[in-house]
mmCIF file of C-alpha atoms in Angstrom:
data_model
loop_
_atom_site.group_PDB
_atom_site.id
_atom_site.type_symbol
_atom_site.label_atom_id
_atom_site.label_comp_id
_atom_site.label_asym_id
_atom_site.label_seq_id
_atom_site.Cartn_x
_atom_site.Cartn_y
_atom_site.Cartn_z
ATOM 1 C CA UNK I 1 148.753 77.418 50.106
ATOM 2 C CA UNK I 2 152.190 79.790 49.846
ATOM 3 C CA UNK I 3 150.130 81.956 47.357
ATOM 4 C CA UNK I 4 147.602 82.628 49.593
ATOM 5 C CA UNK I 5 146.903 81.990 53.569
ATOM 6 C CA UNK I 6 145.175 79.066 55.346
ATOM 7 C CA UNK I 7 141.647 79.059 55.089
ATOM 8 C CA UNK I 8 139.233 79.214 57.882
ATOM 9 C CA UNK I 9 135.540 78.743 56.718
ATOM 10 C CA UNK I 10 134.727 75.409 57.525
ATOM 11 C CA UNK I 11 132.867 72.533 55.795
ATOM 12 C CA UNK I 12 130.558 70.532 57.362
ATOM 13 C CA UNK I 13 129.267 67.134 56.758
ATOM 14 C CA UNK I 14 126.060 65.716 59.287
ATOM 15 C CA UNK I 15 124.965 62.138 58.170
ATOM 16 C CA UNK I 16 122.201 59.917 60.400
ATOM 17 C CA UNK I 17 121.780 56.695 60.147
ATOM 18 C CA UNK I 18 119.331 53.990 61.276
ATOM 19 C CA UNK I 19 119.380 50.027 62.387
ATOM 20 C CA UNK I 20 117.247 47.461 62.616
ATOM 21 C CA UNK I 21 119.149 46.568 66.110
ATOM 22 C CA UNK I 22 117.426 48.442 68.554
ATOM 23 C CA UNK I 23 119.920 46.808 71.460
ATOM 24 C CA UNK I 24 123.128 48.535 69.555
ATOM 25 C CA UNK I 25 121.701 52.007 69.641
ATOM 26 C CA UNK I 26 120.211 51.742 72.850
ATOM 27 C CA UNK I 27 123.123 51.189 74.673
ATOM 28 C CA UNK I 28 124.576 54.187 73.023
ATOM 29 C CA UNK I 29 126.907 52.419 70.748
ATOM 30 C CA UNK I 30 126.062 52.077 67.180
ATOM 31 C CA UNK I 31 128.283 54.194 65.189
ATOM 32 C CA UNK I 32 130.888 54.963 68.783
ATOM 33 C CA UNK I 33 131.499 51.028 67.913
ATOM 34 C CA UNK I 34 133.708 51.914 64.566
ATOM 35 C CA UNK I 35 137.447 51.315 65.723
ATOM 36 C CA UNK I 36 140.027 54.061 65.691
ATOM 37 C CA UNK I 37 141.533 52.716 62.675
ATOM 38 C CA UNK I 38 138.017 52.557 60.718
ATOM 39 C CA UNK I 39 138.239 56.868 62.133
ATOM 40 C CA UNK I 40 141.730 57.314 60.569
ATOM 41 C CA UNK I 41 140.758 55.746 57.376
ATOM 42 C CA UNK I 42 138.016 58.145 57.058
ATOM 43 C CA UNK I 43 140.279 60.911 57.853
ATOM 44 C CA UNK I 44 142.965 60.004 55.609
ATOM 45 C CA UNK I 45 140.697 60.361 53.015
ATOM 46 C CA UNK I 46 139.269 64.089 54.120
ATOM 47 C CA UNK I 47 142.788 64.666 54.653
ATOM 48 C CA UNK I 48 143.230 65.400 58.406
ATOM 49 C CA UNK I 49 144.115 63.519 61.961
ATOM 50 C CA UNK I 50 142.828 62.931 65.516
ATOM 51 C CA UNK I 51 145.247 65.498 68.064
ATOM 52 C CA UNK I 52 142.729 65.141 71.063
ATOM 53 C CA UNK I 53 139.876 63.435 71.928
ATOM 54 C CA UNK I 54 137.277 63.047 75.256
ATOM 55 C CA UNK I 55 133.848 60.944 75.182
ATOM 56 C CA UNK I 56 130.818 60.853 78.166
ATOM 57 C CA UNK I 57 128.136 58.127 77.891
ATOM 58 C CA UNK I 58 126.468 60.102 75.344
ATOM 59 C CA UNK I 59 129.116 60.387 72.295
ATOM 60 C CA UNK I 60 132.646 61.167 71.565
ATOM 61 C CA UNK I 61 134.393 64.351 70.421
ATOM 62 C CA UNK I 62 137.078 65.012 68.413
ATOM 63 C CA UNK I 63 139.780 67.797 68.320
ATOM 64 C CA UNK I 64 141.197 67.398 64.353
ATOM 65 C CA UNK I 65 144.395 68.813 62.881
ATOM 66 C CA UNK I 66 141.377 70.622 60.818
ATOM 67 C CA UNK I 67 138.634 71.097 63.259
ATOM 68 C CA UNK I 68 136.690 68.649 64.493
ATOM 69 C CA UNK I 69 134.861 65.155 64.482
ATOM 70 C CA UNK I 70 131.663 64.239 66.324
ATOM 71 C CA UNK I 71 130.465 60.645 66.693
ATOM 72 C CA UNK I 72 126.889 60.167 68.603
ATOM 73 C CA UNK I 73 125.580 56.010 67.995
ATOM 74 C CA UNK I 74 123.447 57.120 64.838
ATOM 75 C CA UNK I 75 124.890 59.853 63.616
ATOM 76 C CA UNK I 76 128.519 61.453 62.893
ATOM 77 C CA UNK I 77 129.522 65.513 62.610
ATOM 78 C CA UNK I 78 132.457 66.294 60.563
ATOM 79 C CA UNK I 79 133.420 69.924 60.298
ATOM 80 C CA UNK I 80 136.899 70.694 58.466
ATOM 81 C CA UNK I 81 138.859 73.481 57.525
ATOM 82 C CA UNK I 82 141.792 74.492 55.127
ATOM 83 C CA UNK I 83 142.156 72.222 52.073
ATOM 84 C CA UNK I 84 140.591 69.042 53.234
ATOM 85 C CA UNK I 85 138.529 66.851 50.881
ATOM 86 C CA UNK I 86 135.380 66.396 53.386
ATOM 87 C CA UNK I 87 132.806 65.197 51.368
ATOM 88 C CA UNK I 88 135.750 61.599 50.924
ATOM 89 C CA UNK I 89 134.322 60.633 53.710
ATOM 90 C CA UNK I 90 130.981 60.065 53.096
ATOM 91 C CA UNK I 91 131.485 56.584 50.989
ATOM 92 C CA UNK I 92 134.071 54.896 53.906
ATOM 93 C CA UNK I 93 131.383 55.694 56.237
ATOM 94 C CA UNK I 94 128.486 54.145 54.681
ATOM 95 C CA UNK I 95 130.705 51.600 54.507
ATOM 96 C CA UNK I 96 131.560 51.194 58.265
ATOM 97 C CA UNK I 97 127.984 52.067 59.197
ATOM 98 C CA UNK I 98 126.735 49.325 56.633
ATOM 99 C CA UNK I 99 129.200 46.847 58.477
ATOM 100 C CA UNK I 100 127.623 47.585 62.006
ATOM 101 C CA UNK I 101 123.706 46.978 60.171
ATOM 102 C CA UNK I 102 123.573 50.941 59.868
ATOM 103 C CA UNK I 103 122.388 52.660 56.800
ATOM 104 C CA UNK I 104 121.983 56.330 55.683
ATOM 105 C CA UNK I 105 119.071 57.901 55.668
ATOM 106 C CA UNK I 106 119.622 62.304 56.111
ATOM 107 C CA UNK I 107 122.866 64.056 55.155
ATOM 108 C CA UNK I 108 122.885 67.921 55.545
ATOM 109 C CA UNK I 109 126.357 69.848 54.205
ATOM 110 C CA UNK I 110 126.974 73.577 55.130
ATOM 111 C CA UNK I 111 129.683 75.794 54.654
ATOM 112 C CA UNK I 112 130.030 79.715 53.972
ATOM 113 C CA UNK I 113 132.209 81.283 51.217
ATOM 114 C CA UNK I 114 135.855 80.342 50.956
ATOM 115 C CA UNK I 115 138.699 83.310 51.353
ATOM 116 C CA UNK I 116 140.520 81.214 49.241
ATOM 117 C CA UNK I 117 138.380 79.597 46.724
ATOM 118 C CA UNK I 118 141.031 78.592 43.900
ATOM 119 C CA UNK I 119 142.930 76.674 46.692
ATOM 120 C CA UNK I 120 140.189 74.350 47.245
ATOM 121 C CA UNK I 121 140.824 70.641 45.772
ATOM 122 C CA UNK I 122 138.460 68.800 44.145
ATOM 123 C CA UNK I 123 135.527 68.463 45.150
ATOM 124 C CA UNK I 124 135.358 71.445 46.766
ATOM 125 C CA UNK I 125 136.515 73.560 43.912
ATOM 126 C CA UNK I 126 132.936 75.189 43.607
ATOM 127 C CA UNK I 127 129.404 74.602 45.459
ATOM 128 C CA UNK I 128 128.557 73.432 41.840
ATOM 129 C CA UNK I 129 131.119 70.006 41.687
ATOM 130 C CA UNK I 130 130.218 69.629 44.993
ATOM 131 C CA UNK I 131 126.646 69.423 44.872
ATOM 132 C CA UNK I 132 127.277 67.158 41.548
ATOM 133 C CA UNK I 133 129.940 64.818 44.067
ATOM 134 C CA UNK I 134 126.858 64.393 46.360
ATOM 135 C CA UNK I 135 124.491 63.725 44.129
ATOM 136 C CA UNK I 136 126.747 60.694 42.749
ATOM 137 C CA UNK I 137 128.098 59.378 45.895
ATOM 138 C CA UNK I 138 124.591 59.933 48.150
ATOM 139 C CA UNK I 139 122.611 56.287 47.637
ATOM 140 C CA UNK I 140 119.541 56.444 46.013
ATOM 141 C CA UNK I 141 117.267 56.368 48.867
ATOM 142 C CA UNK I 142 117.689 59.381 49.832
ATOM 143 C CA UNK I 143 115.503 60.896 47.419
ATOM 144 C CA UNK I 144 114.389 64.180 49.158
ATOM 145 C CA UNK I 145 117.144 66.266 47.888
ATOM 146 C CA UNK I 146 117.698 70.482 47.940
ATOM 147 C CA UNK I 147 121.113 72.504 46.655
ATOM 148 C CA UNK I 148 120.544 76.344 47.855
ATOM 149 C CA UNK I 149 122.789 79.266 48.342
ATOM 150 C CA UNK I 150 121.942 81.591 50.348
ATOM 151 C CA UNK I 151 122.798 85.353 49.817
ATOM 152 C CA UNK I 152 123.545 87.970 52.054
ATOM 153 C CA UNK I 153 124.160 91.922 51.077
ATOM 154 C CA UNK I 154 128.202 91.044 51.164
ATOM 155 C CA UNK I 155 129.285 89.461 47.964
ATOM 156 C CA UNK I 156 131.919 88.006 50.604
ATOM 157 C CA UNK I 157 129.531 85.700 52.498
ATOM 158 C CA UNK I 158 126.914 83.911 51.499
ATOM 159 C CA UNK I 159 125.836 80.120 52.532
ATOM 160 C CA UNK I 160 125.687 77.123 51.038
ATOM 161 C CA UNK I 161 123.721 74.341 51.789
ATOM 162 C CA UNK I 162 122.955 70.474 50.498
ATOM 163 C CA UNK I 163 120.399 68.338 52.189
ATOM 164 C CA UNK I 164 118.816 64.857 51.320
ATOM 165 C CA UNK I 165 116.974 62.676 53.411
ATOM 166 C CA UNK I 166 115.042 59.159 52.854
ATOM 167 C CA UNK I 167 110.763 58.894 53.375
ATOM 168 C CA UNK I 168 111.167 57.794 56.959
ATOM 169 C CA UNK I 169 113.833 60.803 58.632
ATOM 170 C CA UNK I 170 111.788 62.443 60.622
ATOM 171 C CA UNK I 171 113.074 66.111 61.469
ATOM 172 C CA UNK I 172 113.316 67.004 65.117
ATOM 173 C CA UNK I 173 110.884 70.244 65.941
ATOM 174 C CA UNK I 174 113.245 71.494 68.966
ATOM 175 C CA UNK I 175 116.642 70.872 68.111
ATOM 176 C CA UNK I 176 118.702 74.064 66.916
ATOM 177 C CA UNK I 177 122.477 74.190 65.411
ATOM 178 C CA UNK I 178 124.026 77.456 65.620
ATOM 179 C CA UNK I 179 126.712 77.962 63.107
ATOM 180 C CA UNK I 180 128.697 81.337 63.833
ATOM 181 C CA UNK I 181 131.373 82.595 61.120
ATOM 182 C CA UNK I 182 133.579 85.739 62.459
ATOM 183 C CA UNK I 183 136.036 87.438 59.863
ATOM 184 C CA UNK I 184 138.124 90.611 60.651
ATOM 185 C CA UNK I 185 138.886 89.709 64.472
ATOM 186 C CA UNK I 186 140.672 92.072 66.748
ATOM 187 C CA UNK I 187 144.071 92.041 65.983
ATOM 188 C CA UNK I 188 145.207 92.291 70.085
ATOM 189 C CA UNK I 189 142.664 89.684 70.695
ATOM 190 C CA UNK I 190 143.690 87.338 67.979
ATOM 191 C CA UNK I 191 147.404 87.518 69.388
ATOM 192 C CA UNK I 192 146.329 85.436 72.445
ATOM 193 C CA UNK I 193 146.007 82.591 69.745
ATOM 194 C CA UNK I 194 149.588 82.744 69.083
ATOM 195 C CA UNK I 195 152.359 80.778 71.153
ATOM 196 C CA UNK I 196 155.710 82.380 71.950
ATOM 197 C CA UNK I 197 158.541 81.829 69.048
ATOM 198 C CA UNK I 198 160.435 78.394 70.338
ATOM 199 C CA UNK I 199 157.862 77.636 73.046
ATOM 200 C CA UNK I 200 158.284 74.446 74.152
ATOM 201 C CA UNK I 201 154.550 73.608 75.401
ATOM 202 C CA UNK I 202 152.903 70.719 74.023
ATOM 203 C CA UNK I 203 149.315 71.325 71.671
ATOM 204 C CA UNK I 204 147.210 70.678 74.529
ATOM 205 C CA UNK I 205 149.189 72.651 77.260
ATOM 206 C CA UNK I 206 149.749 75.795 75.503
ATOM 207 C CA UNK I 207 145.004 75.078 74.443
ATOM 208 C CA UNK I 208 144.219 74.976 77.752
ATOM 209 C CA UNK I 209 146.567 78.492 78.509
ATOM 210 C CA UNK I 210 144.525 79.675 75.451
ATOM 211 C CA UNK I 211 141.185 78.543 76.883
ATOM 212 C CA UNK I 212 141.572 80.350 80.292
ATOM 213 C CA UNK I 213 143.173 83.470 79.040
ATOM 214 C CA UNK I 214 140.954 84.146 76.430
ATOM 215 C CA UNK I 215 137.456 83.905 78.476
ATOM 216 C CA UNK I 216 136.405 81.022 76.178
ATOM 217 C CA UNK I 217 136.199 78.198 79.447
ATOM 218 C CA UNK I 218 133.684 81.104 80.760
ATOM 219 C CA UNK I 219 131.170 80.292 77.625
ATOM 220 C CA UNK I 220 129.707 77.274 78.995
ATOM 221 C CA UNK I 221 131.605 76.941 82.354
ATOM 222 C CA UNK I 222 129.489 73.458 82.623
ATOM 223 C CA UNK I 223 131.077 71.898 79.457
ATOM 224 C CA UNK I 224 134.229 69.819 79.637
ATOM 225 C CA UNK I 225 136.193 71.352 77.409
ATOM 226 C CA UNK I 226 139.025 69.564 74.875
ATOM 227 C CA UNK I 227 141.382 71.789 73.462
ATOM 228 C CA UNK I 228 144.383 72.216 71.265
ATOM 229 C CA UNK I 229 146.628 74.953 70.226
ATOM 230 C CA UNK I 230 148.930 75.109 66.551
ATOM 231 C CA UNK I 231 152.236 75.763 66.391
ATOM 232 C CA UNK I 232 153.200 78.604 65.452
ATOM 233 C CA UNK I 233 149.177 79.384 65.746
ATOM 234 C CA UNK I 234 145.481 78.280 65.769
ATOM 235 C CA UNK I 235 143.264 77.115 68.674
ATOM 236 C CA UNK I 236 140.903 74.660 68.435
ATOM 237 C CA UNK I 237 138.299 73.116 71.112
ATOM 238 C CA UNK I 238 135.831 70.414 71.784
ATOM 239 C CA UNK I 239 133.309 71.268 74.737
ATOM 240 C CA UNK I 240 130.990 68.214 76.101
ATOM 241 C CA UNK I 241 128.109 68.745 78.136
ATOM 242 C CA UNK I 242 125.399 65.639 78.212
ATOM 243 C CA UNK I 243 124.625 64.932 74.880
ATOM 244 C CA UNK I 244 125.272 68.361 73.558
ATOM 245 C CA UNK I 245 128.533 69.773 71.783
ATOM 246 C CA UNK I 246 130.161 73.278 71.441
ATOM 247 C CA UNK I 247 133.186 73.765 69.289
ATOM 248 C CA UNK I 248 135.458 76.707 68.296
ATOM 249 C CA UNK I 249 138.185 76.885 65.613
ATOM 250 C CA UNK I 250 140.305 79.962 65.534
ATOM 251 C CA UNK I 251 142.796 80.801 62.553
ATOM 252 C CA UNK I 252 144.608 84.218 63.825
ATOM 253 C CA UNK I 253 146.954 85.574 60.987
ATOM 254 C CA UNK I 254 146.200 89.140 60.178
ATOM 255 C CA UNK I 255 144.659 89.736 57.085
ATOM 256 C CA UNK I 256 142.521 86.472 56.685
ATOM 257 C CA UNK I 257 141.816 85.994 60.372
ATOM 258 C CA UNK I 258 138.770 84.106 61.437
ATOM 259 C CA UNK I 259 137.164 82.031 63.760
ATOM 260 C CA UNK I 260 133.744 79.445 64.178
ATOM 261 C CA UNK I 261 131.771 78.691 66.634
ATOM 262 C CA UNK I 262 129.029 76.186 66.582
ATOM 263 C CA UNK I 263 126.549 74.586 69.266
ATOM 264 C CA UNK I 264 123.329 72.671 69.722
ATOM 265 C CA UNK I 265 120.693 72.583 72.012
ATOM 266 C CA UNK I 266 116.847 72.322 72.249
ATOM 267 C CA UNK I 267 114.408 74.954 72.308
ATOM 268 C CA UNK I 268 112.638 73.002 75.700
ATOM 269 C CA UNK I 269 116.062 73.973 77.536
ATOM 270 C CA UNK I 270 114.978 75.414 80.963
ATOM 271 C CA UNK I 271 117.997 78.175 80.084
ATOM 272 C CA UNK I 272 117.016 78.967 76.389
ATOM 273 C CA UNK I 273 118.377 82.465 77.417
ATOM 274 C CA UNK I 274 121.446 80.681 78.257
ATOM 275 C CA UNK I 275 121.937 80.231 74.236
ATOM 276 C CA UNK I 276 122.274 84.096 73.670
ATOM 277 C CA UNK I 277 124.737 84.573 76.967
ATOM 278 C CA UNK I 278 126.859 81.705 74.964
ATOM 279 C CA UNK I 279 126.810 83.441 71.603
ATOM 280 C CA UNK I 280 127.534 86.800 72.772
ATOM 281 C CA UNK I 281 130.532 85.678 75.024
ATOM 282 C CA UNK I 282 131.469 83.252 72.240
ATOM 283 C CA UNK I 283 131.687 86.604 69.745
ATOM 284 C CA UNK I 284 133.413 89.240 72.896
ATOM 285 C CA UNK I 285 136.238 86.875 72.638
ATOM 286 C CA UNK I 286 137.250 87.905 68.910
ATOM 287 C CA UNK I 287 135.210 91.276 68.497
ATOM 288 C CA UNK I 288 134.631 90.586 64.899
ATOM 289 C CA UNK I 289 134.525 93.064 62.411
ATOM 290 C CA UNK I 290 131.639 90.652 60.347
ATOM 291 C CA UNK I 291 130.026 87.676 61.926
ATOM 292 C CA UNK I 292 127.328 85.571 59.556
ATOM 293 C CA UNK I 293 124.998 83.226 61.526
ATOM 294 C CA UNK I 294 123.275 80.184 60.378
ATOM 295 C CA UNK I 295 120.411 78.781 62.512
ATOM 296 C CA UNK I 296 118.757 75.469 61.566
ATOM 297 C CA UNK I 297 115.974 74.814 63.192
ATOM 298 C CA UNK I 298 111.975 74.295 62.813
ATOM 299 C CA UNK I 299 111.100 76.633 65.444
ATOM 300 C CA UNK I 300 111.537 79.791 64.773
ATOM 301 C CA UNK I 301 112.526 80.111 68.847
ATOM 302 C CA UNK I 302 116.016 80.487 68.256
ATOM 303 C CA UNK I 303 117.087 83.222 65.273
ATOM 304 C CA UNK I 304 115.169 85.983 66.554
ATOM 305 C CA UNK I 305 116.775 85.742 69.755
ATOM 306 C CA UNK I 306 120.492 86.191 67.698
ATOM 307 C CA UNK I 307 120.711 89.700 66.939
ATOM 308 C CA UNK I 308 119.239 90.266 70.846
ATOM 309 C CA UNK I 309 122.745 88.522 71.555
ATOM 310 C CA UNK I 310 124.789 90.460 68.849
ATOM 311 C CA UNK I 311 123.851 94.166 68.392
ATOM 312 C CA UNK I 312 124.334 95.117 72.611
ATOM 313 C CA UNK I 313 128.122 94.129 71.174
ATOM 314 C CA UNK I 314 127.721 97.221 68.446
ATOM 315 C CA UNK I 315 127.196 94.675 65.803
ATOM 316 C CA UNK I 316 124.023 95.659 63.547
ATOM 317 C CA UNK I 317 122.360 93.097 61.239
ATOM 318 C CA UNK I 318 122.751 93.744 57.300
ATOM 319 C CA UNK I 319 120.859 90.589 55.793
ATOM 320 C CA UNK I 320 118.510 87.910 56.495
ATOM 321 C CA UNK I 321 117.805 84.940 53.922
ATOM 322 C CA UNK I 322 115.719 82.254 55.226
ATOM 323 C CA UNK I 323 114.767 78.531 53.290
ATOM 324 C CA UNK I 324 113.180 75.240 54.125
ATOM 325 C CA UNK I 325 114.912 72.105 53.819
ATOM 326 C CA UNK I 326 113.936 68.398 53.429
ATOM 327 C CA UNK I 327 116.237 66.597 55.609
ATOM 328 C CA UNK I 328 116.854 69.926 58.124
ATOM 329 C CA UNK I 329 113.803 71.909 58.237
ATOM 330 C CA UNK I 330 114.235 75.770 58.686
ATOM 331 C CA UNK I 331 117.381 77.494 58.010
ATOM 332 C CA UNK I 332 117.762 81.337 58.875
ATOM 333 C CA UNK I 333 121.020 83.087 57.559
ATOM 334 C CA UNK I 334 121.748 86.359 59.161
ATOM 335 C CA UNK I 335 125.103 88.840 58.576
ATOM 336 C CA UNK I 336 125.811 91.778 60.985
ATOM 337 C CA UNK I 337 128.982 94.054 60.888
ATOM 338 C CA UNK I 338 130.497 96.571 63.076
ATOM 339 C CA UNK I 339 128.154 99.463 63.578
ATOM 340 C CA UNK I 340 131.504 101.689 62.402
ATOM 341 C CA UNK I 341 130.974 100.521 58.943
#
């Protein structure tokens, strides 16, 4: 990675599973019964570790060396960055799902377009080996399959997405993932994501500095919040609330800065409107020179009410693609850039 900087655009793996034991996933176990060690032998093989973690009685979260790791009790959330091999860990966690009478039945991988493509191992060296590695190492059953990418007016960002799901997934009609990519962040901003040359604050004292300083514990002020900073730089965080997740991932250096920030929710949320106070805080943090949004969801609730929380920030959308998935329903991907472009 000498040659070229670390890379920020994420990959992201979502696999759900079903049992036969009704008891197991009930109780809100399921998959949160694999053992730490089962977790680190999926990671070794993506290529990453566990630096923090916190859990509530609805699922455990994850703060990775390379983003982050979700674990509800029927389905798992992996989103890495940088050279990691994600889609390793799809077979080791059949495996350990198969062992607790779980099997696959949806997968859904996202990610936008690499700053440093010809760093990326195999089998992430191009959307096309990695929609061939899923189509090999996905079990048969899921049948329902779709490889798109989807454009935007900038040759630099466009979205790729793979999605297969078995006859019986059924698609939820009100739950929405927000995927937010931000290149180009403001260099004074970015700074705060730095720690002092021979600092001697541990990873999670010098995250939670980060967190306060930077406004991003005001995003959700409800969430409990899990965070980590890099030495000599990065910032990652975990935030909790009930059974839903946020998460941010900031890589700082100036010229390939960028940061991520994903979260879920329903579209019967009493504070809907809360979603576009979150994204537009979320973005005021970094002031982005480009942001690209991805919004899966079957409602169409949710991506109109984006660019109501992006252009009051002087950020005017270029592109919309939209596409319909089997195993994810809707997915709307919007680009907006700095009005001064």
């Amino acid at each position: 990675m000498a040659m070229s900087g670390f890379e920020g655009f994420e990959k992201r793996l979502e696999l759900h599973f079903f049992g036969d034991d009704p008891v197991m996933v009930d109780n809100n176990l399921g998959l949160r019964l694999l053992g730490f060690e089962s977790l680190e032998q999926v990671l070794n093989a993506v290529q990453c570790t566990v630096v923090s973690a916190v859990a509530n009685q609805y699922f455990d979260a994850y703060v990775l060396s390379e983003s982050s790791l979700f674990v509800y009790p029927t389905k798992i959330i992996i989103k890495t960055c940088g050279t990691t091999q994600l889609l390793k860990s799809i077979r080791p966690l059949i495996h350990y799902a198969c062992n607790l009478g779980l099997t696959l039945c949806s997968c859904r991988y996202t990610r936008g377009s690499f700053i440093f493509p010809k760093a990326q191992p195999f089998p992430h060296t191009s959307f096309k080996e990695e929609v061939i590695y899923l189509e090999e190492t996905l079990p048969t059953n899921l049948c329902y399959r779709k490889a798109s990418v989807m454009p935007s007016k900038m040759t630099t960002h466009s979205w790729h997405v793979f999605t297969a799901s078995d006859q019986s997934h059924v698609i939820p009609k009100d739950i929405y993932t927000l995927e937010v990519c931000m290149t180009e962040l403001d260099r004074v901003l970015a700074r705060k994501f730095f720690q002092p040359p021979g600092g001697t604050k541990s990873g999670d004292i010098a995250g939670k500095e980060m967190t306060k300083i930077t406004g991003i514990g005001d995003i959700n002020p409800r969430a409990m919040i899990c965070d980590f900073a890099f030495d000599p730089c990065g910032y990652s965080m975990n935030g909790v609330h009930n059974d839903r997740y946020s998460t941010i991932h900031v890589t700082p250096e100036d010229g390939f800065s960028y940061a991520s920030f994903e979260c879920v929710g329903s579209i019967y949320d009493d504070d809907i409107e809360h979603l576009v106070g979150s994204l537009r805080k979320a973005v005021q943090v970094f002031r982005p020179g480009t942001v690209s949004v991805s919004t899966t969801c079957s409602s169409h609730e949710v991506w109109t009410r984006v660019a109501h929380a992006l252009e009051p920030l002087g950020l005017k959308c270029r592109s919309c693609a939209a596409d319909e998935f089997p195993a994810a329903g809707s997915i709307v991907f919007q680009t907006f850039t700095a009005r001064r472009k």
